[in-house]
Each structure stands twice: as C-alpha cells, then as structure tokens.
Amino acid sequence: MRRCSGYGSISPLHPSQPVSESSRYQPQALEVGWQQAWAGAGLHRAPELGPGDEAFYALSMFPYPSGNLHMGHVRNYVITDVVARVQRLRGRKVLHPMGWDAFGLPAENAAIERGVDPGSWTDRNIASMRAQLDQLGLSIDWDREVATCHADYYRWTQWLFLQFLEAGLAYQKDATVNWDPIDQTVLANEQVDGEGRSWRSGALVEKRKLRQWFLKITDYAQQLLDDLDQLQGWPERVRTMQANWIGRSTGAELQFTVVDGDGNNADERITVFTTRPDTIFGASYVVLAPEHPLVAALTTVEQQAAVEAFCDLVSRQSEQERTADDKPKRGVPIGAQVRNPANGELIPIWIADYVLAEYGTGAVMGVPAHDQRDFQFARQYELPVRQVIIPEGSDEHAYEGGAWTEAGVLIHSGRFDGLPSGEAKEAITAAAATEGWGQEKVQFRLRDWLISRQRYWGCPIPVIHCDSCGVVPVPSEQLPVELPRDVAFSGKGGSPLAQLESWWSVPCPCCGQPARRETDTMDTFMCSSWYYLRYSDSSNTQLPFSREAVNSWLPVDQYVGGIEHAILHLLYSRFFTKVLRDRGLLGFDEPFKRLLTQGMVQAITYKNPLSGKYIAPADVADPSDPRDPVTGDVLETFFEKMSKSKYNGVDPAAVIDRYGADTARMFILFKAPPEKDLEWDDADVEGQFRFLQRLWRLADAAAERGLSLADGSGAPEAVMVALAANSGASADGGALSSDEQELRRAVHTAIQAISEDLDGDYQFNTAVSELMKLSNAMASHLEASRPVFACEALRTLLILLAPFAPHLAEDLWLKLGGRSAADDLASTSIHAQLWPTADANALVRDTVPLVIQIKGKVRGSLEVPADADKATLEKLALESEIAAKWLEGKAPSRVIVVPGKLVNLVP
C-alpha cells in the first residue's frame, strides 16, 4: 500500500498542485485554492440530462443585491448547498443555480441620493455579493446566473406579461395609491412612515386614484386553494397562511333596496356579502366603504360636510390601520336609508373605516347582536341591537353582554323562527334566491394583483397607448422595451419615465400614428415569480425556456427561504406556474415540491429600557453586568434578529477571515435545526473550529502511519473482500478484533444516522453531532485496526463530511490519496464519490450495555450478551461487583428487568 505523502494545503496560484505538508489546519489559503480549482474544473456545472438520469433541483430564494451578505443569507445558502452536495453524492444530476432579484426601490433611492446610475450601482453590488458567496464554498452553477434588471432577462418578463394580456388575465382599472402632494409623486407603502407622512418630503400622504395594471389572480383562487393539498412537502404553517390569504368564504349576496325621502323604494340597490344570512333579521344598519361609488350619490345635503370630512380622514389611513383589531371603529351616517329585504324594516346607511371597497362588495350589513365588531360599533353610536339567535335551550336574555357569534336557534325571524342557525342559512338563502333579493355566493379574500409601479427601476410594461387603437401590445420581435439610461433622478414630479418624452413618444405599432409608451413599471414580484423557470434554460435566446428543459428539471425539488415570503412570493409563483401551464409552456401544476423556511439568525442584544436605545456589544464593558456606557443604566439583555439598527450583526467576512468558511458552515448547521431560530455564540464557533482541527490531526496521524485511500483502499468492494473468508473475518482469515468491530459499528451507525438526518425533515445539527461521534470512535479504535478497516473509516468520514465542510474534506481526500494531483478533479474529487451505504451486519452487536440500578439509582453498567433472556440478565446483575458493593450481601426484595436496557435491584 503506497504512502500518499506531500498532499496538504492547496496553493491559490496552482490549485491542483500539492505543496509541502502542513501540521496545522490553516483554512484561508486552503479554501481559496479549492474554490479556484472547483471553478476551473467546472465541478458544479449542471450536466445535460439524458434518458434515465435522475435530476434534482436545489434552490435558495435569490437575494436582492444590497452589496453585503448577512448571516441570514449565509444560513439560507449553506442549507441549500448541503442538500445539493448530498444529492450529487447520491448519484443524481443536480441543478443548483443563483441569481439576483435586482429591480427595486433601493437602487432608485441611491440614484436620487448619490447621483449614481441605478444599473451601475446594482452591478457593482452584484459583483461584491458574488465574491462573498464564493467565499462560502457554495456549489453553485454560475453559468446559469440571472439578474432581473438585465435586458436579457426582463425581455422575457415582458414576453410573459404579454402572455397574460393575450389570455385576458392582465387589465387596467383605477386604483388607490399613496400620493406625496409636495414631491408630486407616488410612494410605495414602505416610503410612508407610521404617521402617514412621506419619508422624504414629510408631507401628509394622500390617497389618489390612478389607472393601474392588474393580473387576474382571482381567476385562479379556487385552484390555488385546492392545490395546497398537493404540497405535502411544505410546512403546514405556510399552507395555512396561504389558505387564509386566499380566504374562501361561502355565504350569500343580499340586496338592500335604497328608499327615497318619502320611504318609497328607489332604483338603487346595495348588495352586501355575508357568511351569516341567518342573522339578516337582526340587521340594524348597512355600512359602505367610504370609497364606495354610491356614497356621493346617496349622501344627503345635511350630512355632506360630515361625510366629506370623514372620507378625507380615512384617505390618510393605511388598510392595516383601518382593519386593525385593536383600533376603534369610526363612522358617520350618510342620511339615507335602505329597506331590509327580509322584514321590510327601514335601516340607516353608514360609512365606516373598517369596510374596504376592494373586499367583497364594499358593503356589509351591521348585525350587532351576532358580530363583535358590529356590537362595538353599535354601542359606540347607539344603534339598535336586536338578538335573533339564542343558544339552544335558553331565552333571548341569556346573552346580553356582547355578541352571540356561535350557532343557535332563530328567534324574531318570522317564518324561520325555531330553525337551527345552520339550517336557517340555507333556508334564508334559498328564499332570497326565489324572491329575487339574494343568491348563494362564494367569496375570496384574495384580490387581483396590482403590478403597476410609478417608478423607474423596474421592468417596463410592454404596451403602447394609442388614441385610435387603444392598448396595443409591443410586438414580440421588438422586445425588450429597454429602460433609458439618460435619466435625471430628483424624487419629485412622478416617474422619471413619464418625464422623458424621447422615450415614451413612439408610433403605434398598428396604425403608425403618434402614441405613448406605458410609463409604469412592474412590481418586482413579477420578476421573481418565474426566475426559477429561467434557470432551467438560461441561455435560450428564442424563448424564456423550452418546454423540454423546464419539464426535465422542474418542479424544484427543494426550495429554501424565509417565512416572510410565505404568502406573496410563493403565491404569485404558484399563480404564474398555473397560467403558464394553461398556456402550454410547461407541464406541471406546482413550482416547488418541498419548501424549507429557515429560522432567523439572532445575536445577543443590549437595550436601554429607559431611553429605548440599543447599545453595541463592543460598548458593553462587562457582559455579566451590562450597563449603558454613557448613562450607566442597567441594560436589558436578550437575543434578537441580527440588524444594523440594533448593532448586533456579525459580519460573515470577519468570521471567514478568522476561522474559514468550513467553520462558519459547520456552526450554522450545528447550532439549531434549520427551521428554528439560531442564537449566535462565538464560543460555539470556536468549538466547531476545534473539531475541524481534530479532523486535520486525525488525518495527519493516519498519513504518518502510512494509511492511504489510493487504488480504492477502504472502498466497499475492498472491505467485502476482506470480510469474505467467513462472517466477521478479515482478509487474512483472522476474526475482527474488538477495536475493529467497534470501529466498523461506529462507521456504519454514522452512515445510517446521517443518511436519515438528510432525508425528509432535515436535521443537519444531529448529522454534525454524528460526525463528532464517529471521529471520537476513530480516535479510540483507528490505530488498533488493520489498514483495510481503518481506511474504510477514513474514506467514510471524509465523504460524510464533504457536504458540510467541503474544502477540508477535499483537502484531506487528496492528502490521504483518495485522488492524486494529476487526476481529473471533476471525476475524482471527494464530491464526485458515491454516498456510502450502511452495512446491517456491522450494526449487529454481540453484547450490549446493561444499566444496573439500586433502588432506582444508576450505580453502574455491564456488558452482557445481546440475546440474554430475563433470567440470565437477573443472574448477571446479582453476581456483579456492583450488586455486591451496594447490596452489602443482602438479597434484594424485588428485581425489575427491562431486557436490553436495565436491571433495578430493590433492597
């Protein structure tokens, strides 16, 4: 067996050449060298798929290129990288790409504040972040990189928009926006502060109606809801959040006729949606959204001033403020009345802030006795409260302290008195349909997707407005409609595109007459709702992707990202997939088979409870008695998500510079299960670094002994030959020693446990723990074991380690002769090997530990035959030195035997 000496750290300048062996683990140069070597060999390039190939698509949600990685990024990308590396080792063809969600407000703000071009600013940030990602040793196929702000990508975003337009799923209508009256521009929600003021001008933001583009996601509401059942690989929490967002409600639409000043029926009707038609006899008022089109027409002269003032007040509120449970509900009557269609009673019409024009019909009936929100509103404004449902077996006065919202029996409901409320829902809805004042209705909380943005740095919407031809799609051959670069940014006066006549003034593609480009750009979610499809065929210049390529790689097998994307991004991506399926562009229903939502990375945080200020950990002199360095106040100490504003962030680059990427990866994976929050701890980082140092020394000792993995030594075939003479015997016919048995048992226990940890619900933390157990067993038994079994352990350890600490595993693989420096790296790398399979025979134990308890307290243990029966176990326990010592010659009054686990001797 040849000694493979001289394989240690890899020079960055000559990454495939061996250099002098080092006795110290020095990860920095080693990692850079291997990163260069892998890139040069194209090791992470997704292969072409052939017949019978088993594909696996591992994907992290792509980042916004802010310019700097944070620890949340590191955790996300390392998790996905481990999944991708394991699947390659299991023989699958893996696609693991990366790109950039590069449009959005920060680049435009940079243009305004710093006078830089948004495209140049973004490209610099992309270059910086890609270099940082490379430091982590991620097995990314950079040949498939996309950036949503580059014309070769957004050309296809525009092409897909035209697919929606052609399918009748894109349309324009008036919608409310945030308007800054000083800067004369539209603001995103995040540009409006908590007091409703513009973040730049400080003006009170107004609500205005503008012509906006929408996508008809509501046409797919039922499919999006039903198909959640297909997503068994998603967290239940995420599926529930999506179901609630879609919000399917079954109820009825009921029509209340408006009456004139003399009490006669007018032509107008107000349609309300309710899930409780059984309570219609208890309606004591009807509420319209302040934006409802009938408000202006129905408001009386006497109420006009109050109504206008109230509408102005509500226009400054966000939707969240209007519907918050903890906010008081406000309203005013408009002076008009409607007739309750169930009993003919006249009831007043109000407007209130909690009713939204976009939800349902923009009108609700107020039933204070059976809806808590209506009850509070009625009490505040002294409106009648009429109980029409009571708990079964009680009287109508049994529940007067609030709203009775549960099932019961109808009272004061005419011909429906005595009906259980469940039956009454159906009976009243049927009567309404028969008599022409209502119908059954399924309502969704989901609304159509508003995609218009009055900003520059986004994908231009590819339509042209012509006075003669109307809305005209830009012909496909003229795509992309590129953003102009000669733009002045001031943050005032609306979209920069709308101010650039040289860009928007174009001839109509149909009639040739002067026309105007659409100056709105698309919501950035448009770009991120299909990027995972582009990766499958990123160099295609004829289509966004071919049907063959996209069907070969997708759906994504494992998607990883934050829980904050549980609704919008994931829901829009599902919508896109279904629309493109119906357009014949792809052949699957759902984009992501499995979803992992990783927890946040938290760090120790210090806050002065008196001033509310956060204090940087570096400014806290004594962490055991943390005090404000300026005031001396005692500080609160807790773990919170890393954030610049809380001064508790940890720079990934600093960790990598000190400990190396493999240590950072190991800590991120070991500290907590992937879906749980992770608490940063410098001591635990140091602990992982020491573990990797132990592995380095273990390999050094093996090399000094002359062990080599060359020529397949330690591979399963070699081990089987060694065991072939007879069961439990080595190649020279001798039985395995106890050290060899323990070593093989530890090796195959690790294979079995880590393989299970990397299937189903990932448990990376326990997988790392199993690696530690294996290294401990090797430290105890490797030296006393024959080379074939020692090499089996070394080979297995390095392959199991490879997904977690890829640089170190690759280096030790070379050092121990798993490959030579002259070999083709792409085919002989540690990352090109096959994942090991556990040998069930190696897991069988001849003896097992038996715990001895005296009166319920553990006093020691024995090694006993694994097949010993209860009588034998009792005999061995009674004859043991442990029993002699603690029973002092007395016979126990009772013996409790749990086979394979313990014997309890009760004196």
PDB file of N, CA, C and O in Angstrom, residues 85-139:
ATOM      1  N   ARG A  85     -25.149  19.119  -2.445  1.00  0.00           N
ATOM      2  CA  ARG A  85     -23.958  18.269  -2.408  1.00  0.00           C
ATOM      3  C   ARG A  85     -24.314  16.823  -2.060  1.00  0.00           C
ATOM      4  O   ARG A  85     -23.747  15.875  -2.629  1.00  0.00           O
ATOM      5  N   VAL A  86     -25.233  16.652  -1.135  1.00  0.00           N
ATOM      6  CA  VAL A  86     -25.647  15.291  -0.779  1.00  0.00           C
ATOM      7  C   VAL A  86     -26.295  14.596  -1.978  1.00  0.00           C
ATOM      8  O   VAL A  86     -26.038  13.420  -2.256  1.00  0.00           O
ATOM      9  N   GLN A  87     -27.128  15.326  -2.701  1.00  0.00           N
ATOM     10  CA  GLN A  87     -27.805  14.708  -3.848  1.00  0.00           C
ATOM     11  C   GLN A  87     -26.807  14.336  -4.946  1.00  0.00           C
ATOM     12  O   GLN A  87     -26.971  13.308  -5.613  1.00  0.00           O
ATOM     13  N   ARG A  88     -25.762  15.129  -5.145  1.00  0.00           N
ATOM     14  CA  ARG A  88     -24.724  14.740  -6.108  1.00  0.00           C
ATOM     15  C   ARG A  88     -24.038  13.457  -5.658  1.00  0.00           C
ATOM     16  O   ARG A  88     -23.786  12.555  -6.462  1.00  0.00           O
ATOM     17  N   LEU A  89     -23.727  13.370  -4.371  1.00  0.00           N
ATOM     18  CA  LEU A  89     -23.077  12.171  -3.849  1.00  0.00           C
ATOM     19  C   LEU A  89     -23.987  10.948  -3.963  1.00  0.00           C
ATOM     20  O   LEU A  89     -23.504   9.814  -4.020  1.00  0.00           O
ATOM     21  N   ARG A  90     -25.276  11.180  -4.011  1.00  0.00           N
ATOM     22  CA  ARG A  90     -26.220  10.073  -4.177  1.00  0.00           C
ATOM     23  C   ARG A  90     -26.453   9.718  -5.643  1.00  0.00           C
ATOM     24  O   ARG A  90     -27.334   8.916  -5.955  1.00  0.00           O
ATOM     25  N   GLY A  91     -25.687  10.319  -6.526  1.00  0.00           N
ATOM     26  CA  GLY A  91     -25.715   9.940  -7.925  1.00  0.00           C
ATOM     27  C   GLY A  91     -26.692  10.698  -8.791  1.00  0.00           C
ATOM     28  O   GLY A  91     -26.877  10.355  -9.967  1.00  0.00           O
ATOM     29  N   ARG A  92     -27.326  11.731  -8.233  1.00  0.00           N
ATOM     30  CA  ARG A  92     -28.296  12.489  -9.016  1.00  0.00           C
ATOM     31  C   ARG A  92     -27.602  13.622  -9.776  1.00  0.00           C
ATOM     32  O   ARG A  92     -26.568  14.126  -9.357  1.00  0.00           O
ATOM     33  N   LYS A  93     -28.208  14.004 -10.916  1.00  0.00           N
ATOM     34  CA  LYS A  93     -27.736  15.162 -11.667  1.00  0.00           C
ATOM     35  C   LYS A  93     -28.393  16.399 -11.043  1.00  0.00           C
ATOM     36  O   LYS A  93     -29.618  16.504 -11.014  1.00  0.00           O
ATOM     37  N   VAL A  94     -27.570  17.312 -10.567  1.00  0.00           N
ATOM     38  CA  VAL A  94     -28.065  18.401  -9.717  1.00  0.00           C
ATOM     39  C   VAL A  94     -27.965  19.746 -10.426  1.00  0.00           C
ATOM     40  O   VAL A  94     -26.942  20.072 -11.041  1.00  0.00           O
ATOM     41  N   LEU A  95     -29.034  20.517 -10.322  1.00  0.00           N
ATOM     42  CA  LEU A  95     -29.064  21.922 -10.721  1.00  0.00           C
ATOM     43  C   LEU A  95     -29.138  22.760  -9.452  1.00  0.00           C
ATOM     44  O   LEU A  95     -30.089  22.632  -8.670  1.00  0.00           O
ATOM     45  N   HIS A  96     -28.103  23.583  -9.235  1.00  0.00           N
ATOM     46  CA  HIS A  96     -28.048  24.450  -8.057  1.00  0.00           C
ATOM     47  C   HIS A  96     -27.588  25.833  -8.515  1.00  0.00           C
ATOM     48  O   HIS A  96     -26.398  26.144  -8.482  1.00  0.00           O
ATOM     49  N   PRO A  97     -28.523  26.682  -8.979  1.00  0.00           N
ATOM     50  CA  PRO A  97     -28.175  27.979  -9.562  1.00  0.00           C
ATOM     51  C   PRO A  97     -28.325  29.130  -8.570  1.00  0.00           C
ATOM     52  O   PRO A  97     -28.769  28.952  -7.432  1.00  0.00           O
ATOM     53  N   MET A  98     -27.964  30.313  -9.032  1.00  0.00           N
ATOM     54  CA  MET A  98     -28.108  31.520  -8.214  1.00  0.00           C
ATOM     55  C   MET A  98     -28.309  32.712  -9.148  1.00  0.00           C
ATOM     56  O   MET A  98     -27.826  32.732 -10.285  1.00  0.00           O
ATOM     57  N   GLY A  99     -29.003  33.705  -8.652  1.00  0.00           N
ATOM     58  CA  GLY A  99     -29.233  34.928  -9.419  1.00  0.00           C
ATOM     59  C   GLY A  99     -29.555  36.075  -8.489  1.00  0.00           C
ATOM     60  O   GLY A  99     -29.340  35.994  -7.276  1.00  0.00           O
ATOM     61  N   TRP A 100     -30.143  37.129  -9.057  1.00  0.00           N
ATOM     62  CA  TRP A 100     -30.291  38.391  -8.319  1.00  0.00           C
ATOM     63  C   TRP A 100     -31.651  39.007  -8.594  1.00  0.00           C
ATOM     64  O   TRP A 100     -32.017  39.236  -9.743  1.00  0.00           O
ATOM     65  N   ASP A 101     -32.380  39.285  -7.532  1.00  0.00           N
ATOM     66  CA  ASP A 101     -33.676  39.964  -7.602  1.00  0.00           C
ATOM     67  C   ASP A 101     -33.379  41.459  -7.584  1.00  0.00           C
ATOM     68  O   ASP A 101     -33.455  42.108  -6.549  1.00  0.00           O
ATOM     69  N   ALA A 102     -33.027  42.015  -8.751  1.00  0.00           N
ATOM     70  CA  ALA A 102     -32.216  43.225  -8.789  1.00  0.00           C
ATOM     71  C   ALA A 102     -32.966  44.524  -9.052  1.00  0.00           C
ATOM     72  O   ALA A 102     -32.367  45.594  -8.969  1.00  0.00           O
ATOM     73  N   PHE A 103     -34.242  44.471  -9.415  1.00  0.00           N
ATOM     74  CA  PHE A 103     -35.005  45.706  -9.509  1.00  0.00           C
ATOM     75  C   PHE A 103     -35.504  46.089  -8.119  1.00  0.00           C
ATOM     76  O   PHE A 103     -35.547  45.259  -7.206  1.00  0.00           O
ATOM     77  N   GLY A 104     -35.903  47.347  -7.951  1.00  0.00           N
ATOM     78  CA  GLY A 104     -36.500  47.733  -6.685  1.00  0.00           C
ATOM     79  C   GLY A 104     -36.087  49.119  -6.233  1.00  0.00           C
ATOM     80  O   GLY A 104     -35.230  49.779  -6.832  1.00  0.00           O
ATOM     81  N   LEU A 105     -36.682  49.524  -5.158  1.00  0.00           N
ATOM     82  CA  LEU A 105     -36.568  50.897  -4.668  1.00  0.00           C
ATOM     83  C   LEU A 105     -35.169  51.308  -4.211  1.00  0.00           C
ATOM     84  O   LEU A 105     -34.760  52.446  -4.456  1.00  0.00           O
ATOM     85  N   PRO A 106     -34.385  50.443  -3.544  1.00  0.00           N
ATOM     86  CA  PRO A 106     -33.081  50.903  -3.042  1.00  0.00           C
ATOM     87  C   PRO A 106     -32.166  51.472  -4.119  1.00  0.00           C
ATOM     88  O   PRO A 106     -31.468  52.466  -3.890  1.00  0.00           O
ATOM     89  N   ALA A 107     -32.152  50.865  -5.317  1.00  0.00           N
ATOM     90  CA  ALA A 107     -31.286  51.372  -6.383  1.00  0.00           C
ATOM     91  C   ALA A 107     -31.751  52.743  -6.849  1.00  0.00           C
ATOM     92  O   ALA A 107     -30.927  53.626  -7.155  1.00  0.00           O
ATOM     93  N   GLU A 108     -33.056  52.942  -6.917  1.00  0.00           N
ATOM     94  CA  GLU A 108     -33.563  54.253  -7.331  1.00  0.00           C
ATOM     95  C   GLU A 108     -33.270  55.304  -6.262  1.00  0.00           C
ATOM     96  O   GLU A 108     -32.940  56.446  -6.576  1.00  0.00           O
ATOM     97  N   ASN A 109     -33.371  54.898  -4.991  1.00  0.00           N
ATOM     98  CA  ASN A 109     -33.017  55.828  -3.918  1.00  0.00           C
ATOM     99  C   ASN A 109     -31.540  56.211  -3.990  1.00  0.00           C
ATOM    100  O   ASN A 109     -31.169  57.364  -3.747  1.00  0.00           O
ATOM    101  N   ALA A 110     -30.687  55.233  -4.312  1.00  0.00           N
ATOM    102  CA  ALA A 110     -29.259  55.520  -4.449  1.00  0.00           C
ATOM    103  C   ALA A 110     -29.021  56.516  -5.568  1.00  0.00           C
ATOM    104  O   ALA A 110     -28.162  57.408  -5.471  1.00  0.00           O
ATOM    105  N   ALA A 111     -29.793  56.362  -6.649  1.00  0.00           N
ATOM    106  CA  ALA A 111     -29.661  57.296  -7.768  1.00  0.00           C
ATOM    107  C   ALA A 111     -30.024  58.716  -7.345  1.00  0.00           C
ATOM    108  O   ALA A 111     -29.375  59.692  -7.747  1.00  0.00           O
ATOM    109  N   ILE A 112     -31.074  58.836  -6.536  1.00  0.00           N
ATOM    110  CA  ILE A 112     -31.528  60.155  -6.084  1.00  0.00           C
ATOM    111  C   ILE A 112     -30.540  60.760  -5.085  1.00  0.00           C
ATOM    112  O   ILE A 112     -30.159  61.924  -5.186  1.00  0.00           O
ATOM    113  N   GLU A 113     -30.082  59.938  -4.138  1.00  0.00           N
ATOM    114  CA  GLU A 113     -29.271  60.454  -3.036  1.00  0.00           C
ATOM    115  C   GLU A 113     -27.804  60.627  -3.407  1.00  0.00           C
ATOM    116  O   GLU A 113     -27.125  61.511  -2.888  1.00  0.00           O
ATOM    117  N   ARG A 114     -27.295  59.757  -4.316  1.00  0.00           N
ATOM    118  CA  ARG A 114     -25.854  59.768  -4.596  1.00  0.00           C
ATOM    119  C   ARG A 114     -25.525  60.170  -6.023  1.00  0.00           C
ATOM    120  O   ARG A 114     -24.347  60.277  -6.382  1.00  0.00           O
ATOM    121  N   GLY A 115     -26.567  60.336  -6.843  1.00  0.00           N
ATOM    122  CA  GLY A 115     -26.314  60.718  -8.223  1.00  0.00           C
ATOM    123  C   GLY A 115     -25.643  59.638  -9.036  1.00  0.00           C
ATOM    124  O   GLY A 115     -24.858  59.937  -9.948  1.00  0.00           O
ATOM    125  N   VAL A 116     -25.926  58.374  -8.732  1.00  0.00           N
ATOM    126  CA  VAL A 116     -25.326  57.261  -9.473  1.00  0.00           C
ATOM    127  C   VAL A 116     -26.384  56.608 -10.351  1.00  0.00           C
ATOM    128  O   VAL A 116     -27.580  56.701 -10.089  1.00  0.00           O
ATOM    129  N   ASP A 117     -25.915  55.954 -11.399  1.00  0.00           N
ATOM    130  CA  ASP A 117     -26.823  55.218 -12.269  1.00  0.00           C
ATOM    131  C   ASP A 117     -27.290  53.947 -11.549  1.00  0.00           C
ATOM    132  O   ASP A 117     -26.458  53.196 -11.031  1.00  0.00           O
ATOM    133  N   PRO A 118     -28.618  53.694 -11.471  1.00  0.00           N
ATOM    134  CA  PRO A 118     -29.103  52.514 -10.742  1.00  0.00           C
ATOM    135  C   PRO A 118     -28.518  51.207 -11.281  1.00  0.00           C
ATOM    136  O   PRO A 118     -28.223  50.288 -10.505  1.00  0.00           O
ATOM    137  N   GLY A 119     -28.349  51.132 -12.608  1.00  0.00           N
ATOM    138  CA  GLY A 119     -27.805  49.905 -13.183  1.00  0.00           C
ATOM    139  C   GLY A 119     -26.367  49.665 -12.782  1.00  0.00           C
ATOM    140  O   GLY A 119     -25.985  48.539 -12.403  1.00  0.00           O
ATOM    141  N   SER A 120     -25.557  50.700 -12.823  1.00  0.00           N
ATOM    142  CA  SER A 120     -24.151  50.565 -12.436  1.00  0.00           C
ATOM    143  C   SER A 120     -24.030  50.250 -10.949  1.00  0.00           C
ATOM    144  O   SER A 120     -23.210  49.412 -10.540  1.00  0.00           O
ATOM    145  N   TRP A 121     -24.853  50.924 -10.134  1.00  0.00           N
ATOM    146  CA  TRP A 121     -24.846  50.677  -8.681  1.00  0.00           C
ATOM    147  C   TRP A 121     -25.207  49.230  -8.394  1.00  0.00           C
ATOM    148  O   TRP A 121     -24.556  48.549  -7.593  1.00  0.00           O
ATOM    149  N   THR A 122     -26.213  48.715  -9.090  1.00  0.00           N
ATOM    150  CA  THR A 122     -26.659  47.340  -8.882  1.00  0.00           C
ATOM    151  C   THR A 122     -25.599  46.346  -9.335  1.00  0.00           C
ATOM    152  O   THR A 122     -25.320  45.353  -8.649  1.00  0.00           O
ATOM    153  N   ASP A 123     -24.985  46.585 -10.490  1.00  0.00           N
ATOM    154  CA  ASP A 123     -23.964  45.665 -10.996  1.00  0.00           C
ATOM    155  C   ASP A 123     -22.757  45.596 -10.063  1.00  0.00           C
ATOM    156  O   ASP A 123     -22.177  44.521  -9.861  1.00  0.00           O
ATOM    157  N   ARG A 124     -22.382  46.725  -9.478  1.00  0.00           N
ATOM    158  CA  ARG A 124     -21.280  46.701  -8.509  1.00  0.00           C
ATOM    159  C   ARG A 124     -21.646  45.875  -7.281  1.00  0.00           C
ATOM    160  O   ARG A 124     -20.829  45.103  -6.764  1.00  0.00           O
ATOM    161  N   ASN A 125     -22.877  46.025  -6.831  1.00  0.00           N
ATOM    162  CA  ASN A 125     -23.322  45.248  -5.676  1.00  0.00           C
ATOM    163  C   ASN A 125     -23.357  43.754  -5.989  1.00  0.00           C
ATOM    164  O   ASN A 125     -23.018  42.915  -5.148  1.00  0.00           O
ATOM    165  N   ILE A 126     -23.784  43.421  -7.194  1.00  0.00           N
ATOM    166  CA  ILE A 126     -23.826  42.009  -7.597  1.00  0.00           C
ATOM    167  C   ILE A 126     -22.414  41.421  -7.576  1.00  0.00           C
ATOM    168  O   ILE A 126     -22.187  40.317  -7.057  1.00  0.00           O
ATOM    169  N   ALA A 127     -21.458  42.146  -8.136  1.00  0.00           N
ATOM    170  CA  ALA A 127     -20.075  41.651  -8.158  1.00  0.00           C
ATOM    171  C   ALA A 127     -19.549  41.443  -6.745  1.00  0.00           C
ATOM    172  O   ALA A 127     -18.881  40.437  -6.451  1.00  0.00           O
ATOM    173  N   SER A 128     -19.868  42.377  -5.854  1.00  0.00           N
ATOM    174  CA  SER A 128     -19.410  42.268  -4.470  1.00  0.00           C
ATOM    175  C   SER A 128     -20.034  41.064  -3.774  1.00  0.00           C
ATOM    176  O   SER A 128     -19.338  40.284  -3.103  1.00  0.00           O
ATOM    177  N   MET A 129     -21.329  40.889  -3.937  1.00  0.00           N
ATOM    178  CA  MET A 129     -22.010  39.782  -3.244  1.00  0.00           C
ATOM    179  C   MET A 129     -21.628  38.431  -3.830  1.00  0.00           C
ATOM    180  O   MET A 129     -21.532  37.435  -3.114  1.00  0.00           O
ATOM    181  N   ARG A 130     -21.383  38.385  -5.144  1.00  0.00           N
ATOM    182  CA  ARG A 130     -20.962  37.107  -5.727  1.00  0.00           C
ATOM    183  C   ARG A 130     -19.608  36.687  -5.161  1.00  0.00           C
ATOM    184  O   ARG A 130     -19.390  35.510  -4.852  1.00  0.00           O
ATOM    185  N   ALA A 131     -18.703  37.641  -4.998  1.00  0.00           N
ATOM    186  CA  ALA A 131     -17.404  37.320  -4.408  1.00  0.00           C
ATOM    187  C   ALA A 131     -17.569  36.807  -2.981  1.00  0.00           C
ATOM    188  O   ALA A 131     -16.879  35.862  -2.556  1.00  0.00           O
ATOM    189  N   GLN A 132     -18.505  37.402  -2.236  1.00  0.00           N
ATOM    190  CA  GLN A 132     -18.748  36.950  -0.867  1.00  0.00           C
ATOM    191  C   GLN A 132     -19.357  35.547  -0.853  1.00  0.00           C
ATOM    192  O   GLN A 132     -19.018  34.722  -0.001  1.00  0.00           O
ATOM    193  N   LEU A 133     -20.256  35.272  -1.788  1.00  0.00           N
ATOM    194  CA  LEU A 133     -20.850  33.942  -1.869  1.00  0.00           C
ATOM    195  C   LEU A 133     -19.790  32.899  -2.217  1.00  0.00           C
ATOM    196  O   LEU A 133     -19.798  31.784  -1.678  1.00  0.00           O
ATOM    197  N   ASP A 134     -18.868  33.262  -3.107  1.00  0.00           N
ATOM    198  CA  ASP A 134     -17.808  32.322  -3.474  1.00  0.00           C
ATOM    199  C   ASP A 134     -16.962  31.934  -2.274  1.00  0.00           C
ATOM    200  O   ASP A 134     -16.470  30.800  -2.189  1.00  0.00           O
ATOM    201  N   GLN A 135     -16.809  32.859  -1.326  1.00  0.00           N
ATOM    202  CA  GLN A 135     -16.010  32.558  -0.129  1.00  0.00           C
ATOM    203  C   GLN A 135     -16.611  31.433   0.701  1.00  0.00           C
ATOM    204  O   GLN A 135     -15.903  30.779   1.468  1.00  0.00           O
ATOM    205  N   LEU A 136     -17.915  31.220   0.566  1.00  0.00           N
ATOM    206  CA  LEU A 136     -18.580  30.184   1.366  1.00  0.00           C
ATOM    207  C   LEU A 136     -18.400  28.791   0.792  1.00  0.00           C
ATOM    208  O   LEU A 136     -18.811  27.807   1.414  1.00  0.00           O
ATOM    209  N   GLY A 137     -17.817  28.681  -0.400  1.00  0.00           N
ATOM    210  CA  GLY A 137     -17.631  27.366  -0.996  1.00  0.00           C
ATOM    211  C   GLY A 137     -18.924  26.746  -1.474  1.00  0.00           C
ATOM    212  O   GLY A 137     -19.100  25.528  -1.408  1.00  0.00           O
ATOM    213  N   LEU A 138     -19.846  27.559  -1.972  1.00  0.00           N
ATOM    214  CA  LEU A 138     -21.140  27.054  -2.425  1.00  0.00           C
ATOM    215  C   LEU A 138     -20.991  26.399  -3.804  1.00  0.00           C
ATOM    216  O   LEU A 138     -20.300  26.913  -4.673  1.00  0.00           O
ATOM    217  N   SER A 139     -21.656  25.297  -3.994  1.00  0.00           N
ATOM    218  CA  SER A 139     -21.545  24.533  -5.246  1.00  0.00           C
ATOM    219  C   SER A 139     -22.547  25.044  -6.274  1.00  0.00           C
ATOM    220  O   SER A 139     -23.386  24.294  -6.783  1.00  0.00           O
TER     221      SER A 139
END
